[in-house]
Short mmCIF file of C-alpha atoms and ligand atoms in Angstrom, two decimals:
data_model
loop_
_atom_site.label_atom_id
_atom_site.label_comp_id
_atom_site.label_asym_id
_atom_site.label_seq_id
_atom_site.Cartn_x
_atom_site.Cartn_y
_atom_site.Cartn_z
CA UNK A 1 74.54 69.60 71.41
CA UNK A 2 77.81 70.45 73.16
CA UNK A 3 80.40 70.37 70.40
CA UNK A 4 80.08 71.11 66.72
CA UNK A 5 82.83 69.04 65.25
CA UNK A 6 84.49 69.29 61.87
CA UNK A 7 87.23 66.68 61.85
CA UNK A 8 89.80 67.45 59.19
CA UNK A 9 92.55 65.24 60.63
CA UNK A 10 90.22 62.25 60.64
CA UNK A 11 89.75 62.77 56.91
CA UNK A 12 93.45 62.22 56.24
CA UNK A 13 94.42 58.72 55.03
CA UNK A 14 94.06 55.79 57.41
CA UNK A 15 97.79 55.50 58.02
CA UNK A 16 97.79 58.86 59.83
CA UNK A 17 95.91 57.50 62.82
CA UNK A 18 94.15 54.65 64.53
CA UNK A 19 90.42 55.06 65.00
CA UNK A 20 89.15 54.07 68.41
CA UNK A 21 87.07 55.55 71.18
CA UNK A 22 88.41 56.44 74.62
CA UNK A 23 88.21 53.67 77.20
CA UNK A 24 85.41 54.30 79.68
CA UNK A 25 86.25 54.90 83.33
CA UNK A 26 84.53 53.75 86.50
CA UNK A 27 83.23 56.91 88.05
CA UNK A 28 83.83 60.33 86.49
CA UNK A 29 84.18 63.20 88.92
CA UNK A 30 84.53 66.82 87.87
CA UNK A 31 87.58 68.56 89.30
CA UNK A 32 87.75 71.64 87.14
CA UNK A 33 85.98 73.13 84.18
CA UNK A 34 87.52 76.11 82.42
CA UNK A 35 84.39 78.18 81.82
CA UNK A 36 86.29 81.12 80.30
CA UNK A 37 87.93 78.85 77.75
CA UNK A 38 84.64 77.09 77.04
CA UNK A 39 83.10 80.46 76.30
CA UNK A 40 85.98 81.44 74.04
CA UNK A 41 85.53 78.19 72.12
CA UNK A 42 81.81 78.75 71.76
CA UNK A 43 81.02 75.80 74.01
CA UNK A 44 78.25 75.65 76.56
CA UNK A 45 80.07 75.46 79.90
CA UNK A 46 76.87 74.63 81.77
CA UNK A 47 76.23 71.67 79.47
CA UNK A 48 79.78 70.44 79.97
CA UNK A 49 79.17 70.47 83.72
CA UNK A 50 76.13 68.18 83.54
CA UNK A 51 76.48 64.42 84.10
CA UNK A 52 76.28 63.97 80.33
CA UNK A 53 79.01 66.56 79.77
CA UNK A 54 81.10 64.92 82.42
CA UNK A 55 80.66 61.55 80.72
CA UNK A 56 82.14 63.08 77.56
CA UNK A 57 85.06 64.69 79.39
CA UNK A 58 85.86 61.36 81.04
CA UNK A 59 85.67 59.42 77.77
CA UNK A 60 82.61 57.44 78.82
CA UNK A 61 80.46 58.88 76.10
CA UNK A 62 81.62 59.90 72.65
CA UNK A 63 79.95 63.18 71.74
CA UNK A 64 77.91 63.34 68.58
CA UNK A 65 80.00 64.33 65.61
CA UNK A 66 83.29 63.22 67.17
CA UNK A 67 85.55 60.90 65.20
CA UNK A 68 87.84 59.67 67.96
CA UNK A 69 91.35 58.62 67.00
CA UNK A 70 94.90 58.26 68.23
CA UNK A 71 97.48 60.10 66.11
CA UNK A 72 100.61 58.32 65.04
CA UNK A 73 104.02 60.00 65.15
CA UNK A 74 107.69 59.27 65.67
CA UNK A 75 110.34 61.36 67.34
CA UNK A 76 113.85 61.94 68.53
CA UNK A 77 113.88 61.33 72.27
CA UNK A 78 117.02 62.75 73.88
CA UNK A 79 118.63 62.65 70.45
CA UNK A 80 117.71 59.04 69.65
CA UNK A 81 115.24 58.30 66.92
CA UNK A 82 112.18 56.22 67.81
CA UNK A 83 110.39 55.33 64.57
CA UNK A 84 106.99 54.92 66.14
CA UNK A 85 105.44 56.67 69.09
CA UNK A 86 101.93 58.06 68.78
CA UNK A 87 99.14 58.90 71.19
CA UNK A 88 99.58 56.18 73.77
CA UNK A 89 97.24 57.71 76.29
CA UNK A 90 95.32 60.32 74.38
CA UNK A 91 92.37 60.41 72.03
CA UNK A 92 91.59 63.22 69.64
CA UNK A 93 87.82 63.57 69.79
CA UNK A 94 87.73 66.00 66.93
CA UNK A 95 88.07 69.64 65.95
CA UNK A 96 85.84 72.59 66.54
CA UNK A 97 85.83 76.01 64.99
CA UNK A 98 85.58 78.75 67.62
CA UNK A 99 83.49 81.89 67.13
CA UNK A 100 86.80 83.65 66.32
CA UNK A 101 87.11 81.37 63.29
CA UNK A 102 90.10 79.53 64.76
CA UNK A 103 90.13 75.74 64.62
CA UNK A 104 91.01 73.74 67.72
CA UNK A 105 91.62 70.10 68.54
CA UNK A 106 89.69 68.68 71.48
CA UNK A 107 91.75 65.88 72.97
CA UNK A 108 91.33 63.68 76.00
CA UNK A 109 94.61 62.85 77.71
CA UNK A 110 94.72 59.87 80.05
CA UNK A 111 91.92 58.24 78.07
CA UNK A 112 93.10 54.64 78.02
CA UNK A 113 95.19 52.32 75.94
CA UNK A 114 95.62 52.71 72.19
CA UNK A 115 97.60 50.78 69.58
CA UNK A 116 100.50 53.15 70.44
CA UNK A 117 100.57 52.56 74.19
CA UNK A 118 103.48 50.11 74.13
CA UNK A 119 103.97 49.05 77.76
CA UNK A 120 101.95 51.96 79.16
CA UNK A 121 98.51 51.77 80.72
CA UNK A 122 97.12 54.68 78.72
CA UNK A 123 96.20 56.48 81.89
CA UNK A 124 97.24 59.62 83.72
CA UNK A 125 97.19 60.35 87.41
CA UNK A 126 95.63 63.37 89.04
CA UNK A 127 98.87 65.14 89.95
CA UNK A 128 100.33 65.37 86.42
CA UNK A 129 96.88 66.23 84.98
CA UNK A 130 96.47 69.17 87.36
CA UNK A 131 100.10 70.11 86.82
CA UNK A 132 99.45 70.45 83.10
CA UNK A 133 96.23 72.34 83.83
CA UNK A 134 98.04 74.84 86.07
CA UNK A 135 101.09 75.34 83.91
CA UNK A 136 99.31 75.57 80.58
CA UNK A 137 96.81 78.09 81.88
CA UNK A 138 99.63 80.07 83.53
CA UNK A 139 101.48 80.06 80.22
CA UNK A 140 98.41 81.37 78.48
CA UNK A 141 98.06 84.18 81.03
CA UNK A 142 101.70 85.03 80.34
CA UNK A 143 100.69 85.47 76.67
CA UNK A 144 102.91 82.62 75.51
CA UNK A 145 101.49 80.25 72.88
CA UNK A 146 100.34 77.05 74.51
CA UNK A 147 97.85 74.26 74.45
CA UNK A 148 95.02 74.97 76.89
CA UNK A 149 93.15 72.98 79.48
CA UNK A 150 89.39 72.80 79.21
CA UNK A 151 88.70 70.35 82.00
CA UNK A 152 90.15 67.93 84.50
CA UNK A 153 88.13 64.98 85.75
CA UNK A 154 88.89 62.09 88.04
CA UNK A 155 88.15 58.56 86.90
CA UNK A 156 87.29 56.78 90.13
CA UNK A 157 90.08 54.36 89.27
CA UNK A 158 93.59 54.11 90.61
CA UNK A 159 96.68 54.20 88.43
CA UNK A 160 99.79 52.46 89.57
CA UNK A 161 103.11 54.28 89.38
CA UNK A 162 105.60 54.10 92.26
CA UNK A 163 102.44 54.03 94.33
CA UNK A 164 98.71 53.90 93.69
CA UNK A 165 97.37 57.30 92.63
CA UNK A 166 93.94 58.60 91.67
CA UNK A 167 93.41 58.49 87.91
CA UNK A 168 92.37 61.55 85.91
CA UNK A 169 91.68 62.78 82.39
CA UNK A 170 92.61 66.18 81.01
CA UNK A 171 90.73 67.78 78.14
CA UNK A 172 93.40 69.48 76.12
CA UNK A 173 92.75 72.13 73.51
CA UNK A 174 95.36 72.84 70.85
CA UNK A 175 95.70 74.59 67.52
CA UNK A 176 96.57 71.05 66.46
CA UNK A 177 98.51 68.08 67.75
CA UNK A 178 100.75 67.74 64.71
CA UNK A 179 104.35 67.52 65.87
CA UNK A 180 107.75 67.61 64.22
CA UNK A 181 107.68 63.90 65.00
CA UNK A 182 104.59 63.44 62.81
CA UNK A 183 106.71 64.41 59.80
CA UNK A 184 109.55 62.19 60.97
CA UNK A 185 107.24 59.21 61.15
CA UNK A 186 106.48 59.34 57.46
CA UNK A 187 110.06 60.14 56.46
CA UNK A 188 111.28 57.06 58.33
CA UNK A 189 108.81 54.95 56.39
CA UNK A 190 109.78 56.50 53.09
CA UNK A 191 106.17 57.53 52.62
CA UNK A 192 106.64 60.63 50.47
CA UNK A 193 102.99 60.73 49.52
CA UNK A 194 101.98 61.00 53.18
CA UNK A 195 104.65 63.63 53.79
CA UNK A 196 103.19 65.76 51.02
CA UNK A 197 99.68 65.26 52.38
CA UNK A 198 100.81 66.20 55.86
CA UNK A 199 102.71 69.28 54.71
CA UNK A 200 99.72 70.43 52.66
CA UNK A 201 97.48 69.84 55.64
CA UNK A 202 99.70 71.87 57.96
CA UNK A 203 99.99 74.69 55.45
CA UNK A 204 96.24 74.85 54.99
CA UNK A 205 95.56 74.69 58.71
CA UNK A 206 98.36 76.77 60.22
CA UNK A 207 100.34 78.58 57.57
CA UNK A 208 98.04 79.49 54.67
CA UNK A 209 100.32 82.38 53.70
CA UNK A 210 102.95 79.85 52.63
CA UNK A 211 100.73 78.90 49.70
CA UNK A 212 101.38 82.23 48.04
CA UNK A 213 105.16 81.78 48.27
CA UNK A 214 107.26 80.74 45.31
CA UNK A 215 108.25 77.62 47.27
CA UNK A 216 105.43 76.84 49.68
CA UNK A 217 107.29 74.07 51.55
CA UNK A 218 110.33 76.26 52.11
CA UNK A 219 107.94 78.97 53.29
CA UNK A 220 106.40 76.40 55.62
CA UNK A 221 109.80 75.65 57.13
CA UNK A 222 110.47 79.35 57.46
CA UNK A 223 107.16 79.92 59.25
CA UNK A 224 107.67 77.01 61.63
CA UNK A 225 111.17 78.31 62.40
CA UNK A 226 109.69 81.71 63.15
CA UNK A 227 107.13 80.37 65.60
CA UNK A 228 109.56 78.01 67.33
CA UNK A 229 112.10 80.79 67.78
CA UNK A 230 109.46 83.14 69.15
CA UNK A 231 108.18 80.45 71.47
CA UNK A 232 111.52 79.51 72.94
CA UNK A 233 112.71 83.08 73.52
CA UNK A 234 109.47 83.76 75.36
CA UNK A 235 110.14 80.70 77.50
CA UNK A 236 113.56 82.14 78.27
CA UNK A 237 111.96 85.45 79.16
CA UNK A 238 109.89 83.90 81.95
CA UNK A 239 112.45 81.34 83.11
CA UNK A 240 110.56 78.35 81.72
CA UNK A 241 112.29 75.04 81.17
CA UNK A 242 110.25 72.63 79.07
CA UNK A 243 112.28 69.65 80.20
CA UNK A 244 111.54 67.22 77.34
CA UNK A 245 112.10 69.03 74.05
CA UNK A 246 112.01 65.80 72.08
CA UNK A 247 110.84 66.28 68.50
CA UNK A 248 107.59 64.49 69.35
CA UNK A 249 106.91 67.18 71.94
CA UNK A 250 107.37 70.09 69.54
CA UNK A 251 104.13 71.36 68.07
CA UNK A 252 104.23 72.27 64.40
CA UNK A 253 102.00 75.24 65.25
CA UNK A 254 104.56 76.59 67.74
CA UNK A 255 102.57 76.08 70.92
CA UNK A 256 104.02 74.87 74.20
CA UNK A 257 102.85 71.27 74.38
CA UNK A 258 103.29 68.20 76.57
CA UNK A 259 103.80 69.62 80.01
CA UNK A 260 105.76 66.89 81.74
CA UNK A 261 108.69 67.58 84.03
CA UNK A 262 108.72 71.25 83.02
CA UNK A 263 109.32 73.98 85.55
CA UNK A 264 109.86 77.68 86.05
CA UNK A 265 113.22 78.50 87.52
CA UNK A 266 113.51 80.28 90.85
CA UNK A 267 117.17 81.27 91.35
CA UNK A 268 118.75 82.31 88.07
CA UNK A 269 121.24 79.80 86.76
CA UNK A 270 121.41 79.19 83.00
CA UNK A 271 122.36 75.54 83.57
CA UNK A 272 119.18 74.80 85.51
CA UNK A 273 117.59 71.38 84.92
CA UNK A 274 114.63 70.04 86.88
CA UNK A 275 113.67 66.94 84.94
CA UNK A 276 114.63 63.76 86.74
CA UNK A 277 115.32 62.05 83.41
CA UNK A 278 117.55 64.76 81.91
CA UNK A 279 120.87 63.52 83.26
CA UNK A 280 123.11 65.28 80.75
CA UNK A 281 121.35 68.63 80.94
CA UNK A 282 120.38 68.36 77.28
CA UNK A 283 117.23 70.37 77.95
CA UNK A 284 118.71 72.85 80.46
CA UNK A 285 117.28 76.38 80.51
CA UNK A 286 119.94 78.03 78.35
CA UNK A 287 120.28 75.07 76.01
CA UNK A 288 116.73 75.35 74.71
CA UNK A 289 117.54 77.49 71.67
CA UNK A 290 120.21 74.99 70.58
CA UNK A 291 117.77 72.14 70.95
CA UNK A 292 115.07 73.97 69.02
CA UNK A 293 117.65 74.56 66.29
CA UNK A 294 118.48 70.86 66.25
CA UNK A 295 114.80 69.90 66.19
CA UNK A 296 114.13 72.28 63.32
CA UNK A 297 116.94 70.63 61.36
CA UNK A 298 115.08 67.32 61.82
CA UNK A 299 111.95 68.92 60.37
CA UNK A 300 113.90 70.42 57.47
CA UNK A 301 115.13 66.97 56.56
CA UNK A 302 111.60 65.69 56.16
CA UNK A 303 110.69 68.51 53.78
CA UNK A 304 113.64 68.22 51.40
CA UNK A 305 111.92 66.28 48.59
CA UNK A 306 109.03 68.73 48.72
CA UNK A 307 111.24 71.81 48.57
CA UNK A 308 112.83 70.84 45.27
CA UNK A 309 112.96 67.77 43.08
CA UNK A 310 116.70 68.28 42.81
CA UNK A 311 118.27 67.00 46.02
CA UNK A 312 121.20 69.42 46.01
CA UNK A 313 119.03 72.45 45.43
CA UNK A 314 116.64 71.43 48.21
CA UNK A 315 119.47 70.68 50.63
CA UNK A 316 121.15 74.01 49.95
CA UNK A 317 117.98 75.99 50.53
CA UNK A 318 116.98 74.14 53.67
CA UNK A 319 120.51 74.25 55.05
CA UNK A 320 120.71 77.99 54.56
CA UNK A 321 117.47 78.40 56.47
CA UNK A 322 118.61 76.13 59.29
CA UNK A 323 122.01 77.82 59.45
CA UNK A 324 120.24 81.13 59.99
CA UNK A 325 118.35 79.87 63.06
CA UNK A 326 120.97 81.00 65.64
CA UNK A 327 120.90 84.49 64.18
CA UNK A 328 117.12 84.55 64.35
CA UNK A 329 117.32 83.40 67.94
CA UNK A 330 119.77 86.16 68.77
CA UNK A 331 117.48 88.74 67.24
CA UNK A 332 114.32 87.45 68.95
CA UNK A 333 116.13 87.01 72.24
CA UNK A 334 117.34 90.59 72.22
CA UNK A 335 113.82 91.79 71.59
CA UNK A 336 112.42 89.92 74.57
CA UNK A 337 115.21 90.89 76.96
CA UNK A 338 115.40 94.50 75.81
CA UNK A 339 111.77 94.78 76.82
CA UNK A 340 112.58 93.20 80.18
CA UNK A 341 115.26 95.84 80.78
CA UNK A 342 112.91 98.58 79.63
CA UNK A 343 114.80 99.43 76.45
CA UNK A 344 112.82 100.76 73.53
CA UNK A 345 115.49 101.06 70.89
CA UNK A 346 118.37 98.86 69.93
CA UNK A 347 122.01 99.65 70.44
CA UNK A 348 125.00 97.53 69.54
CA UNK A 349 125.95 96.59 73.08
CA UNK A 350 122.49 95.61 74.29
CA UNK A 351 123.50 91.97 74.38
CA UNK A 352 126.30 92.93 76.76
CA UNK A 353 123.96 94.93 78.95
CA UNK A 354 121.51 92.02 79.16
CA UNK A 355 124.30 89.55 79.88
CA UNK A 356 125.57 91.93 82.55
CA UNK A 357 122.31 91.89 84.48
CA UNK A 358 121.93 88.14 84.11
CA UNK A 359 125.54 87.62 85.12
CA UNK A 360 125.08 89.69 88.27
CA UNK A 361 121.94 87.69 89.10
CA UNK A 362 123.75 84.40 88.53
CA UNK A 363 126.68 85.46 90.67
CA UNK A 364 124.53 86.42 93.62
CA UNK A 365 121.86 83.71 93.29
CA UNK A 366 119.07 86.18 92.58
CA UNK A 367 115.55 84.99 91.92
CA UNK A 368 114.98 85.33 88.16
CA UNK A 369 111.39 86.55 88.30
CA UNK A 370 111.79 88.85 91.28
CA UNK A 371 115.08 90.30 90.06
CA UNK A 372 113.49 91.51 86.84
CA UNK A 373 110.26 92.58 88.51
CA UNK A 374 112.13 94.63 91.10
CA UNK A 375 114.12 96.28 88.34
CA UNK A 376 110.89 97.93 87.14
CA UNK A 377 110.85 99.99 90.35
CA UNK A 378 114.42 101.14 89.82
CA UNK A 379 113.66 103.09 86.66
CA UNK A 380 113.16 106.31 88.60
CA UNK A 381 116.12 105.66 90.87
CA UNK A 382 114.29 103.80 93.64
CA UNK A 383 116.76 100.98 93.96
CA UNK A 384 115.93 99.56 97.39
CA UNK A 385 113.75 96.79 96.09
CA UNK A 386 116.05 95.53 93.38
CA UNK A 387 119.15 95.85 95.55
CA UNK A 388 117.43 93.68 98.12
CA UNK A 389 117.14 90.94 95.49
CA UNK A 390 120.93 90.74 95.29
CA UNK A 391 122.82 89.08 98.11
CA UNK A 392 125.62 91.45 97.14
CA UNK A 393 123.90 94.72 96.14
CA UNK A 394 127.19 96.08 94.84
CA UNK A 395 126.85 93.62 91.95
CA UNK A 396 123.68 95.41 90.97
CA UNK A 397 125.12 98.89 91.50
CA UNK A 398 128.07 98.16 89.25
CA UNK A 399 125.77 97.13 86.43
CA UNK A 400 123.12 99.77 87.05
CA UNK A 401 125.41 102.63 86.09
CA UNK A 402 125.57 101.40 82.50
CA UNK A 403 121.87 100.67 82.45
CA UNK A 404 120.98 104.18 83.58
CA UNK A 405 123.31 105.73 81.04
CA UNK A 406 121.62 103.61 78.40
CA UNK A 407 118.10 104.62 79.55
CA UNK A 408 119.11 108.26 79.51
CA UNK A 409 119.70 108.02 75.75
CA UNK A 410 116.01 107.19 75.19
CA UNK A 411 113.17 109.65 75.66
CA UNK A 412 110.54 108.01 77.80
CA UNK A 413 109.19 109.05 81.17
CA UNK A 414 110.21 106.78 84.06
CA UNK A 415 106.57 106.09 84.88
CA UNK A 416 105.79 104.99 81.34
CA UNK A 417 108.91 102.91 81.12
CA UNK A 418 108.20 101.21 84.43
CA UNK A 419 104.66 100.42 83.28
CA UNK A 420 105.95 98.87 80.07
CA UNK A 421 108.49 96.84 82.00
CA UNK A 422 105.77 95.53 84.28
CA UNK A 423 104.12 94.14 81.17
CA UNK A 424 107.30 92.27 80.26
CA UNK A 425 108.30 91.05 83.72
CA UNK A 426 105.63 89.00 85.48
CA UNK A 427 105.20 89.22 89.22
CA UNK A 428 103.60 85.80 89.52
CA UNK A 429 104.77 82.59 87.91
CA UNK A 430 103.82 79.02 88.82
CA UNK A 431 106.55 78.44 91.33
CA UNK A 432 107.43 74.80 91.78
CA UNK A 433 106.90 74.69 95.50
CA UNK A 434 103.44 76.23 95.10
CA UNK A 435 102.54 73.83 92.31
CA UNK A 436 103.73 70.83 94.30
CA UNK A 437 101.84 71.96 97.40
CA UNK A 438 98.64 72.41 95.38
CA UNK A 439 99.01 68.97 93.80
CA UNK A 440 99.74 67.25 97.08
CA UNK A 441 96.64 68.77 98.63
CA UNK A 442 94.53 67.86 95.58
CA UNK A 443 95.61 64.23 95.69
CA UNK A 444 94.44 64.22 99.34
CA UNK A 445 91.10 65.64 98.23
CA UNK A 446 91.64 69.31 99.08
CA UNK A 447 91.33 71.40 95.92
CA UNK A 448 91.37 74.81 97.61
CA UNK A 449 95.13 75.44 97.13
CA UNK A 450 94.80 74.42 93.46
CA UNK A 451 91.93 76.87 92.93
CA UNK A 452 93.74 79.68 94.71
CA UNK A 453 96.92 79.12 92.73
CA UNK A 454 94.94 79.23 89.48
CA UNK A 455 93.39 82.54 90.52
CA UNK A 456 96.78 84.07 91.29
CA UNK A 457 98.29 82.81 88.03
CA UNK A 458 95.48 84.32 85.99
CA UNK A 459 96.89 87.79 86.74
CA UNK A 460 100.65 87.41 86.42
CA UNK A 461 101.38 91.05 85.69
CA UNK A 462 99.66 92.51 88.73
CA UNK A 463 100.93 92.84 92.26
CA UNK A 464 97.88 92.40 94.44
CA UNK A 465 98.36 92.23 98.18
CA UNK A 466 96.11 89.15 98.41
CA UNK A 467 98.44 87.23 96.11
CA UNK A 468 101.72 88.52 97.57
CA UNK A 469 102.57 85.08 98.96
CA UNK A 470 102.70 83.71 95.41
CA UNK A 471 105.61 86.02 94.57
CA UNK A 472 107.82 84.58 97.30
CA UNK A 473 110.64 82.26 96.31
CA UNK A 474 110.71 78.98 98.19
CA UNK A 475 112.16 78.80 101.67
CA UNK A 476 115.20 76.53 101.75
CA UNK A 477 113.09 73.59 102.93
CA UNK A 478 110.51 74.21 100.17
CA UNK A 479 112.89 74.18 97.22
CA UNK A 480 111.88 71.69 94.54
CA UNK A 481 114.99 70.27 92.89
CA UNK A 482 113.49 67.66 90.63
CA UNK A 483 110.34 67.27 88.60
CA UNK A 484 108.95 64.06 87.13
CA UNK A 485 106.97 63.11 84.04
CA UNK A 486 104.63 61.03 86.14
CA UNK A 487 103.73 58.97 83.06
P1 AMP B 1 105.85 61.90 76.67
O1 AMP B 1 107.30 61.81 76.90
O2 AMP B 1 105.02 62.00 77.91
O3 AMP B 1 105.48 62.94 75.69
O4 AMP B 1 105.41 60.49 76.05
C1 AMP B 1 106.15 59.81 75.07
C2 AMP B 1 105.35 58.67 74.51
O5 AMP B 1 104.93 57.78 75.54
C3 AMP B 1 104.07 59.10 73.81
O6 AMP B 1 103.90 58.28 72.69
C4 AMP B 1 103.01 58.87 74.85
O7 AMP B 1 101.75 58.65 74.27
C5 AMP B 1 103.52 57.62 75.54
N1 AMP B 1 103.02 57.49 76.91
C6 AMP B 1 103.33 58.25 77.98
N2 AMP B 1 102.67 57.84 79.08
C7 AMP B 1 101.91 56.77 78.71
C8 AMP B 1 101.02 55.90 79.40
N3 AMP B 1 100.74 56.03 80.71
N4 AMP B 1 100.43 54.93 78.68
C9 AMP B 1 100.68 54.77 77.38
N5 AMP B 1 101.50 55.55 76.68
C10 AMP B 1 102.14 56.55 77.33
MG1 MG B 2 104.76 63.72 74.34
#
């Protein structure tokens, strides 16, 4: 027995999903098994690596106790409502309860056509599968909530995009795959019974504390707001740009989900966009809090009838909560960036101090990750490293005077402060040029760069000489300007 399933989502009414097994593939081949994650989930990694385990990870064999299904949802894509989306290339095998007591979805992504595939082939190609593997595991190492990757397998089949590419299946692990768009699906259909069932399900699974509140559905909204705000400010803290913050790509549990054309920024520029489909910059780096706010308003709308039977009362309460989102962002943002600057306490002009450092970086085209990391060394006055990150070091010097004056008002030894800062400013992020190079090699059959990149990303806070190359920004000819969904 490999999995011990307990499938709560499958027990929801039929209109929540379509039951079907994954579509078998020609010749499963194991690319990567995440043994550490398997262990954490209470799974037998050795069993998963056997031909029988591989058959399950490829979708060729449905494990005992699974209740495979495709989830239905809707969503606002780039601001436009699409009343029905759903898992078009994914199958939820079921849920397992880890030894920690936490419940996780086990999903195969790239598992073939479903009733929600529309024109798609239901498949994924190796590059995007490994991209999600790399980025989600990097995100986890950065201590940012995210879906995880348990395995990547090849299918022995080709998928046809702009060119023929090797097909692959990712085994994704998530707190759940319920999205803001899942709520929107039932609202659009006027199915208030399903909305109540879904909200109760989400409360029971993710936000049990809301049950004790005077208004559990308002408490649910409040809790989702909290997790979304926390998530997005942590993205900002590491220079992450999700790229497709459509409401169908926003997890109700507040995890980073659906790694498509996402990217970590190299040079700091708040307007940075990588996604090839984001022409207007809707999902640009600095716009992410505004989009999360907008998405949360879409969720609030779906909960109105549950919040209060009286429409005006419900609308007032929800609106007040949504109106407070920017303030909550401001607060959470300051917390993250204070830590990055090494500040323990809060002072009224911290926002200005943070903006000052970012502004100097923007002006001189400083690398976001390395600028902050180098700042850790400057706590005791050793400025060489951080000054070298600025094409015009005077821009740093001008700002640093205020920073030092601010640090001097807090009692903390430079060594301790620097150590804390090194826990808030990663040395290693999945740089686009490194990710692309690893994927290109993998598609040609060489998985060594992929493995080495994963190793480096597993220790983002450490500066080890053997991984020094992974801290380097791209050379001009290596710069990746655009990323693609690859769907
Ligand atoms: P995404 O933007 O990747 O989150 O996908 C949006 C919608 O398109 C979801 O409903 C996906 O299931 C669906 N989709 C993406 N790629 C495919 C594919 N290759 N085949 C079928 N459906 C897909
Ligand atoms: Mg999606």
